[in-house]
Amino acid sequence: MKFFSAVFLLTTSTLTSAFVAHRAAFVTKTQLFAAHPDASAAIEAAVKASKTYGPTSPEARVAWEVVEDIAASDNSAASKGTLDEECDWMDENNRLCMEYDTKKEKLAEAIKSTFDLNSMQKQLERIKAMAEEVQAIKIPVAASQPSKTTPQTAAALQAAKDAVAKYGASSSEAKMAWEELEEIASSGLSNSIGKRLDEECLVETAMEACMALEELNRVMNLDKTKNDSGLNA
């Protein structure tokens, strides 16, 4: 049972993703939020203040002003180019990223083919080697990367402030605007964490499945040895 549970989890982990419910009009798959830890902490505090004291409370507004200050300090974020425009494929960090993704794809393919029992032992060795290679890759993180917020978060924050100024802090319009901001920020925090956890889970589960398969092979070989000994006796 341990073997089948491990293999089932392993083969399905690459096919699922963690998404947080959100309103399609404001957040789409292309708007996933990848915040620097400094910005993430400020946004998380603002979301918590909104939930605890209300989206139009002074505590929540002060917390979101801190987020706005962090966003304003990164003037280059809005003009950031696409991945193709930014990436220099001769850069060491990008080379490691490409190597990591390639090996991870090969690992997923090897996992699927493990269901062929005739080549189980061979695939087991391949999966184990690939998982160890992926674990061995350490992608460096820039030491002075600026804090980031997405344009969607900044726009929602400005809309909330405008609603307060125009309709009043206790108005339904202001409340809805702050709720939209809270929803966008919460979705971004969840997605920025989810992707890395999913990738790490693939590698860790691969190693666990390999251990389960090895244990299964050991038990099967032990039983075979006992049976052979009984027949010879």
PDB file of N, CA and C in Angstrom, residues 145-208:
ATOM      1  N   GLN A 145      18.209  42.309  -4.542  1.00  0.00           N
ATOM      2  CA  GLN A 145      17.010  42.403  -5.375  1.00  0.00           C
ATOM      3  C   GLN A 145      15.998  43.329  -4.719  1.00  0.00           C
ATOM      4  N   PRO A 146      15.470  44.333  -5.432  1.00  0.00           N
ATOM      5  CA  PRO A 146      14.526  45.271  -4.821  1.00  0.00           C
ATOM      6  C   PRO A 146      13.189  44.623  -4.548  1.00  0.00           C
ATOM      7  N   SER A 147      12.463  45.204  -3.580  1.00  0.00           N
ATOM      8  CA  SER A 147      11.117  44.731  -3.286  1.00  0.00           C
ATOM      9  C   SER A 147      10.203  45.016  -4.463  1.00  0.00           C
ATOM     10  N   LYS A 148       9.219  44.135  -4.665  1.00  0.00           N
ATOM     11  CA  LYS A 148       8.336  44.283  -5.821  1.00  0.00           C
ATOM     12  C   LYS A 148       6.882  44.164  -5.398  1.00  0.00           C
ATOM     13  N   THR A 149       6.021  44.895  -6.059  1.00  0.00           N
ATOM     14  CA  THR A 149       4.585  44.665  -6.001  1.00  0.00           C
ATOM     15  C   THR A 149       4.105  44.642  -7.438  1.00  0.00           C
ATOM     16  N   THR A 150       3.012  43.990  -7.708  1.00  0.00           N
ATOM     17  CA  THR A 150       2.523  43.915  -9.072  1.00  0.00           C
ATOM     18  C   THR A 150       1.746  45.170  -9.426  1.00  0.00           C
ATOM     19  N   PRO A 151       1.620  45.471 -10.724  1.00  0.00           N
ATOM     20  CA  PRO A 151       0.788  46.605 -11.134  1.00  0.00           C
ATOM     21  C   PRO A 151      -0.649  46.448 -10.666  1.00  0.00           C
ATOM     22  N   GLN A 152      -1.160  45.211 -10.589  1.00  0.00           N
ATOM     23  CA  GLN A 152      -2.532  44.986 -10.144  1.00  0.00           C
ATOM     24  C   GLN A 152      -2.707  45.400  -8.687  1.00  0.00           C
ATOM     25  N   THR A 153      -1.702  45.088  -7.856  1.00  0.00           N
ATOM     26  CA  THR A 153      -1.787  45.476  -6.449  1.00  0.00           C
ATOM     27  C   THR A 153      -1.741  46.989  -6.304  1.00  0.00           C
ATOM     28  N   ALA A 154      -0.823  47.622  -7.033  1.00  0.00           N
ATOM     29  CA  ALA A 154      -0.701  49.075  -6.962  1.00  0.00           C
ATOM     30  C   ALA A 154      -1.970  49.767  -7.447  1.00  0.00           C
ATOM     31  N   ALA A 155      -2.558  49.249  -8.538  1.00  0.00           N
ATOM     32  CA  ALA A 155      -3.781  49.850  -9.077  1.00  0.00           C
ATOM     33  C   ALA A 155      -4.945  49.688  -8.110  1.00  0.00           C
ATOM     34  N   ALA A 156      -5.043  48.514  -7.489  1.00  0.00           N
ATOM     35  CA  ALA A 156      -6.125  48.274  -6.533  1.00  0.00           C
ATOM     36  C   ALA A 156      -5.971  49.157  -5.306  1.00  0.00           C
ATOM     37  N   LEU A 157      -4.736  49.372  -4.864  1.00  0.00           N
ATOM     38  CA  LEU A 157      -4.486  50.241  -3.721  1.00  0.00           C
ATOM     39  C   LEU A 157      -4.891  51.677  -4.024  1.00  0.00           C
ATOM     40  N   GLN A 158      -4.543  52.151  -5.222  1.00  0.00           N
ATOM     41  CA  GLN A 158      -4.906  53.507  -5.605  1.00  0.00           C
ATOM     42  C   GLN A 158      -6.419  53.658  -5.727  1.00  0.00           C
ATOM     43  N   ALA A 159      -7.086  52.621  -6.279  1.00  0.00           N
ATOM     44  CA  ALA A 159      -8.543  52.662  -6.412  1.00  0.00           C
ATOM     45  C   ALA A 159      -9.216  52.718  -5.048  1.00  0.00           C
ATOM     46  N   ALA A 160      -8.669  51.991  -4.076  1.00  0.00           N
ATOM     47  CA  ALA A 160      -9.232  52.001  -2.727  1.00  0.00           C
ATOM     48  C   ALA A 160      -9.080  53.375  -2.084  1.00  0.00           C
ATOM     49  N   LYS A 161      -7.919  53.985  -2.255  1.00  0.00           N
ATOM     50  CA  LYS A 161      -7.696  55.320  -1.691  1.00  0.00           C
ATOM     51  C   LYS A 161      -8.602  56.358  -2.344  1.00  0.00           C
ATOM     52  N   ASP A 162      -8.789  56.222  -3.658  1.00  0.00           N
ATOM     53  CA  ASP A 162      -9.681  57.147  -4.362  1.00  0.00           C
ATOM     54  C   ASP A 162     -11.118  57.001  -3.882  1.00  0.00           C
ATOM     55  N   ALA A 163     -11.528  55.753  -3.629  1.00  0.00           N
ATOM     56  CA  ALA A 163     -12.897  55.518  -3.165  1.00  0.00           C
ATOM     57  C   ALA A 163     -13.117  56.128  -1.793  1.00  0.00           C
ATOM     58  N   VAL A 164     -12.117  56.035  -0.917  1.00  0.00           N
ATOM     59  CA  VAL A 164     -12.225  56.644   0.411  1.00  0.00           C
ATOM     60  C   VAL A 164     -12.326  58.155   0.297  1.00  0.00           C
ATOM     61  N   ALA A 165     -11.484  58.742  -0.564  1.00  0.00           N
ATOM     62  CA  ALA A 165     -11.487  60.193  -0.727  1.00  0.00           C
ATOM     63  C   ALA A 165     -12.794  60.697  -1.334  1.00  0.00           C
ATOM     64  N   LYS A 166     -13.379  59.924  -2.243  1.00  0.00           N
ATOM     65  CA  LYS A 166     -14.576  60.375  -2.957  1.00  0.00           C
ATOM     66  C   LYS A 166     -15.866  60.086  -2.200  1.00  0.00           C
ATOM     67  N   TYR A 167     -15.966  58.880  -1.604  1.00  0.00           N
ATOM     68  CA  TYR A 167     -17.227  58.466  -0.987  1.00  0.00           C
ATOM     69  C   TYR A 167     -17.176  58.415   0.533  1.00  0.00           C
ATOM     70  N   GLY A 168     -15.969  58.489   1.124  1.00  0.00           N
ATOM     71  CA  GLY A 168     -15.857  58.387   2.567  1.00  0.00           C
ATOM     72  C   GLY A 168     -15.388  57.005   2.992  1.00  0.00           C
ATOM     73  N   ALA A 169     -14.696  56.950   4.150  1.00  0.00           N
ATOM     74  CA  ALA A 169     -14.106  55.694   4.596  1.00  0.00           C
ATOM     75  C   ALA A 169     -15.138  54.634   4.940  1.00  0.00           C
ATOM     76  N   SER A 170     -16.331  55.042   5.356  1.00  0.00           N
ATOM     77  CA  SER A 170     -17.360  54.075   5.760  1.00  0.00           C
ATOM     78  C   SER A 170     -18.342  53.742   4.641  1.00  0.00           C
ATOM     79  N   SER A 171     -18.097  54.244   3.438  1.00  0.00           N
ATOM     80  CA  SER A 171     -19.019  54.008   2.327  1.00  0.00           C
ATOM     81  C   SER A 171     -18.891  52.587   1.798  1.00  0.00           C
ATOM     82  N   SER A 172     -19.949  52.122   1.132  1.00  0.00           N
ATOM     83  CA  SER A 172     -19.916  50.780   0.547  1.00  0.00           C
ATOM     84  C   SER A 172     -18.898  50.708  -0.585  1.00  0.00           C
ATOM     85  N   GLU A 173     -18.731  51.821  -1.319  1.00  0.00           N
ATOM     86  CA  GLU A 173     -17.753  51.839  -2.404  1.00  0.00           C
ATOM     87  C   GLU A 173     -16.332  51.650  -1.873  1.00  0.00           C
ATOM     88  N   ALA A 174     -16.016  52.335  -0.773  1.00  0.00           N
ATOM     89  CA  ALA A 174     -14.683  52.208  -0.184  1.00  0.00           C
ATOM     90  C   ALA A 174     -14.457  50.802   0.355  1.00  0.00           C
ATOM     91  N   LYS A 175     -15.485  50.252   0.993  1.00  0.00           N
ATOM     92  CA  LYS A 175     -15.365  48.907   1.549  1.00  0.00           C
ATOM     93  C   LYS A 175     -15.100  47.884   0.451  1.00  0.00           C
ATOM     94  N   MET A 176     -15.834  47.985  -0.673  1.00  0.00           N
ATOM     95  CA  MET A 176     -15.640  47.056  -1.783  1.00  0.00           C
ATOM     96  C   MET A 176     -14.241  47.191  -2.376  1.00  0.00           C
ATOM     97  N   ALA A 177     -13.766  48.436  -2.492  1.00  0.00           N
ATOM     98  CA  ALA A 177     -12.438  48.664  -3.069  1.00  0.00           C
ATOM     99  C   ALA A 177     -11.344  48.057  -2.196  1.00  0.00           C
ATOM    100  N   TRP A 178     -11.466  48.198  -0.872  1.00  0.00           N
ATOM    101  CA  TRP A 178     -10.471  47.615   0.026  1.00  0.00           C
ATOM    102  C   TRP A 178     -10.547  46.095   0.025  1.00  0.00           C
ATOM    103  N   GLU A 179     -11.751  45.560  -0.118  1.00  0.00           N
ATOM    104  CA  GLU A 179     -11.892  44.106  -0.194  1.00  0.00           C
ATOM    105  C   GLU A 179     -11.230  43.552  -1.457  1.00  0.00           C
ATOM    106  N   GLU A 180     -11.348  44.300  -2.579  1.00  0.00           N
ATOM    107  CA  GLU A 180     -10.692  43.879  -3.821  1.00  0.00           C
ATOM    108  C   GLU A 180      -9.174  43.878  -3.645  1.00  0.00           C
ATOM    109  N   LEU A 181      -8.660  44.900  -2.984  1.00  0.00           N
ATOM    110  CA  LEU A 181      -7.226  44.987  -2.732  1.00  0.00           C
ATOM    111  C   LEU A 181      -6.760  43.820  -1.872  1.00  0.00           C
ATOM    112  N   GLU A 182      -7.522  43.521  -0.834  1.00  0.00           N
ATOM    113  CA  GLU A 182      -7.175  42.408   0.052  1.00  0.00           C
ATOM    114  C   GLU A 182      -7.157  41.085  -0.706  1.00  0.00           C
ATOM    115  N   GLU A 183      -8.136  40.898  -1.603  1.00  0.00           N
ATOM    116  CA  GLU A 183      -8.233  39.649  -2.359  1.00  0.00           C
ATOM    117  C   GLU A 183      -7.055  39.478  -3.309  1.00  0.00           C
ATOM    118  N   ILE A 184      -6.687  40.556  -4.013  1.00  0.00           N
ATOM    119  CA  ILE A 184      -5.558  40.501  -4.945  1.00  0.00           C
ATOM    120  C   ILE A 184      -4.262  40.210  -4.195  1.00  0.00           C
ATOM    121  N   ALA A 185      -4.059  40.885  -3.067  1.00  0.00           N
ATOM    122  CA  ALA A 185      -2.835  40.691  -2.290  1.00  0.00           C
ATOM    123  C   ALA A 185      -2.751  39.277  -1.727  1.00  0.00           C
ATOM    124  N   SER A 186      -3.880  38.763  -1.218  1.00  0.00           N
ATOM    125  CA  SER A 186      -3.897  37.408  -0.663  1.00  0.00           C
ATOM    126  C   SER A 186      -3.589  36.376  -1.734  1.00  0.00           C
ATOM    127  N   SER A 187      -4.162  36.567  -2.932  1.00  0.00           N
ATOM    128  CA  SER A 187      -3.917  35.643  -4.033  1.00  0.00           C
ATOM    129  C   SER A 187      -2.452  35.647  -4.422  1.00  0.00           C
ATOM    130  N   GLY A 188      -1.838  36.821  -4.458  1.00  0.00           N
ATOM    131  CA  GLY A 188      -0.437  36.923  -4.828  1.00  0.00           C
ATOM    132  C   GLY A 188       0.481  36.239  -3.846  1.00  0.00           C
ATOM    133  N   LEU A 189       0.216  36.404  -2.556  1.00  0.00           N
ATOM    134  CA  LEU A 189       1.054  35.768  -1.545  1.00  0.00           C
ATOM    135  C   LEU A 189       0.993  34.255  -1.644  1.00  0.00           C
ATOM    136  N   SER A 190      -0.205  33.726  -1.862  1.00  0.00           N
ATOM    137  CA  SER A 190      -0.370  32.272  -1.942  1.00  0.00           C
ATOM    138  C   SER A 190       0.356  31.703  -3.140  1.00  0.00           C
ATOM    139  N   ASN A 191       0.262  32.374  -4.291  1.00  0.00           N
ATOM    140  CA  ASN A 191       0.879  31.856  -5.510  1.00  0.00           C
ATOM    141  C   ASN A 191       2.391  31.977  -5.486  1.00  0.00           C
ATOM    142  N   SER A 192       2.910  33.026  -4.812  1.00  0.00           N
ATOM    143  CA  SER A 192       4.363  33.168  -4.757  1.00  0.00           C
ATOM    144  C   SER A 192       4.996  32.051  -3.955  1.00  0.00           C
ATOM    145  N   ILE A 193       4.249  31.493  -2.993  1.00  0.00           N
ATOM    146  CA  ILE A 193       4.759  30.391  -2.180  1.00  0.00           C
ATOM    147  C   ILE A 193       4.488  29.053  -2.842  1.00  0.00           C
ATOM    148  N   GLY A 194       3.319  28.920  -3.472  1.00  0.00           N
ATOM    149  CA  GLY A 194       2.868  27.631  -3.974  1.00  0.00           C
ATOM    150  C   GLY A 194       3.755  26.992  -4.996  1.00  0.00           C
ATOM    151  N   LYS A 195       4.306  27.768  -5.928  1.00  0.00           N
ATOM    152  CA  LYS A 195       5.086  27.195  -7.023  1.00  0.00           C
ATOM    153  C   LYS A 195       6.342  26.499  -6.505  1.00  0.00           C
ATOM    154  N   ARG A 196       7.088  27.164  -5.621  1.00  0.00           N
ATOM    155  CA  ARG A 196       8.315  26.572  -5.113  1.00  0.00           C
ATOM    156  C   ARG A 196       8.020  25.327  -4.292  1.00  0.00           C
ATOM    157  N   LEU A 197       6.937  25.346  -3.475  1.00  0.00           N
ATOM    158  CA  LEU A 197       6.589  24.172  -2.683  1.00  0.00           C
ATOM    159  C   LEU A 197       6.250  22.996  -3.579  1.00  0.00           C
ATOM    160  N   ASP A 198       5.561  23.275  -4.699  1.00  0.00           N
ATOM    161  CA  ASP A 198       5.179  22.200  -5.616  1.00  0.00           C
ATOM    162  C   ASP A 198       6.405  21.562  -6.249  1.00  0.00           C
ATOM    163  N   GLU A 199       7.395  22.387  -6.616  1.00  0.00           N
ATOM    164  CA  GLU A 199       8.616  21.861  -7.220  1.00  0.00           C
ATOM    165  C   GLU A 199       9.415  21.035  -6.215  1.00  0.00           C
ATOM    166  N   GLU A 200       9.498  21.530  -4.966  1.00  0.00           N
ATOM    167  CA  GLU A 200      10.229  20.792  -3.951  1.00  0.00           C
ATOM    168  C   GLU A 200       9.533  19.472  -3.622  1.00  0.00           C
ATOM    169  N   CYS A 201       8.199  19.501  -3.644  1.00  0.00           N
ATOM    170  CA  CYS A 201       7.434  18.290  -3.346  1.00  0.00           C
ATOM    171  C   CYS A 201       7.724  17.209  -4.381  1.00  0.00           C
ATOM    172  N   LEU A 202       7.866  17.594  -5.655  1.00  0.00           N
ATOM    173  CA  LEU A 202       8.151  16.620  -6.710  1.00  0.00           C
ATOM    174  C   LEU A 202       9.434  15.864  -6.410  1.00  0.00           C
ATOM    175  N   VAL A 203      10.490  16.601  -6.066  1.00  0.00           N
ATOM    176  CA  VAL A 203      11.784  15.966  -5.812  1.00  0.00           C
ATOM    177  C   VAL A 203      11.735  15.107  -4.555  1.00  0.00           C
ATOM    178  N   GLU A 204      11.150  15.642  -3.476  1.00  0.00           N
ATOM    179  CA  GLU A 204      11.099  14.892  -2.224  1.00  0.00           C
ATOM    180  C   GLU A 204      10.255  13.626  -2.367  1.00  0.00           C
ATOM    181  N   THR A 205       9.130  13.748  -3.082  1.00  0.00           N
ATOM    182  CA  THR A 205       8.268  12.586  -3.260  1.00  0.00           C
ATOM    183  C   THR A 205       8.945  11.539  -4.131  1.00  0.00           C
ATOM    184  N   ALA A 206       9.747  11.994  -5.096  1.00  0.00           N
ATOM    185  CA  ALA A 206      10.488  11.050  -5.929  1.00  0.00           C
ATOM    186  C   ALA A 206      11.433  10.215  -5.076  1.00  0.00           C
ATOM    187  N   MET A 207      12.124  10.861  -4.156  1.00  0.00           N
ATOM    188  CA  MET A 207      13.043  10.131  -3.293  1.00  0.00           C
ATOM    189  C   MET A 207      12.288   9.158  -2.390  1.00  0.00           C
ATOM    190  N   GLU A 208      11.124   9.594  -1.875  1.00  0.00           N
ATOM    191  CA  GLU A 208      10.324   8.717  -1.017  1.00  0.00           C
ATOM    192  C   GLU A 208       9.813   7.504  -1.798  1.00  0.00           C
TER     193      GLU A 208
END
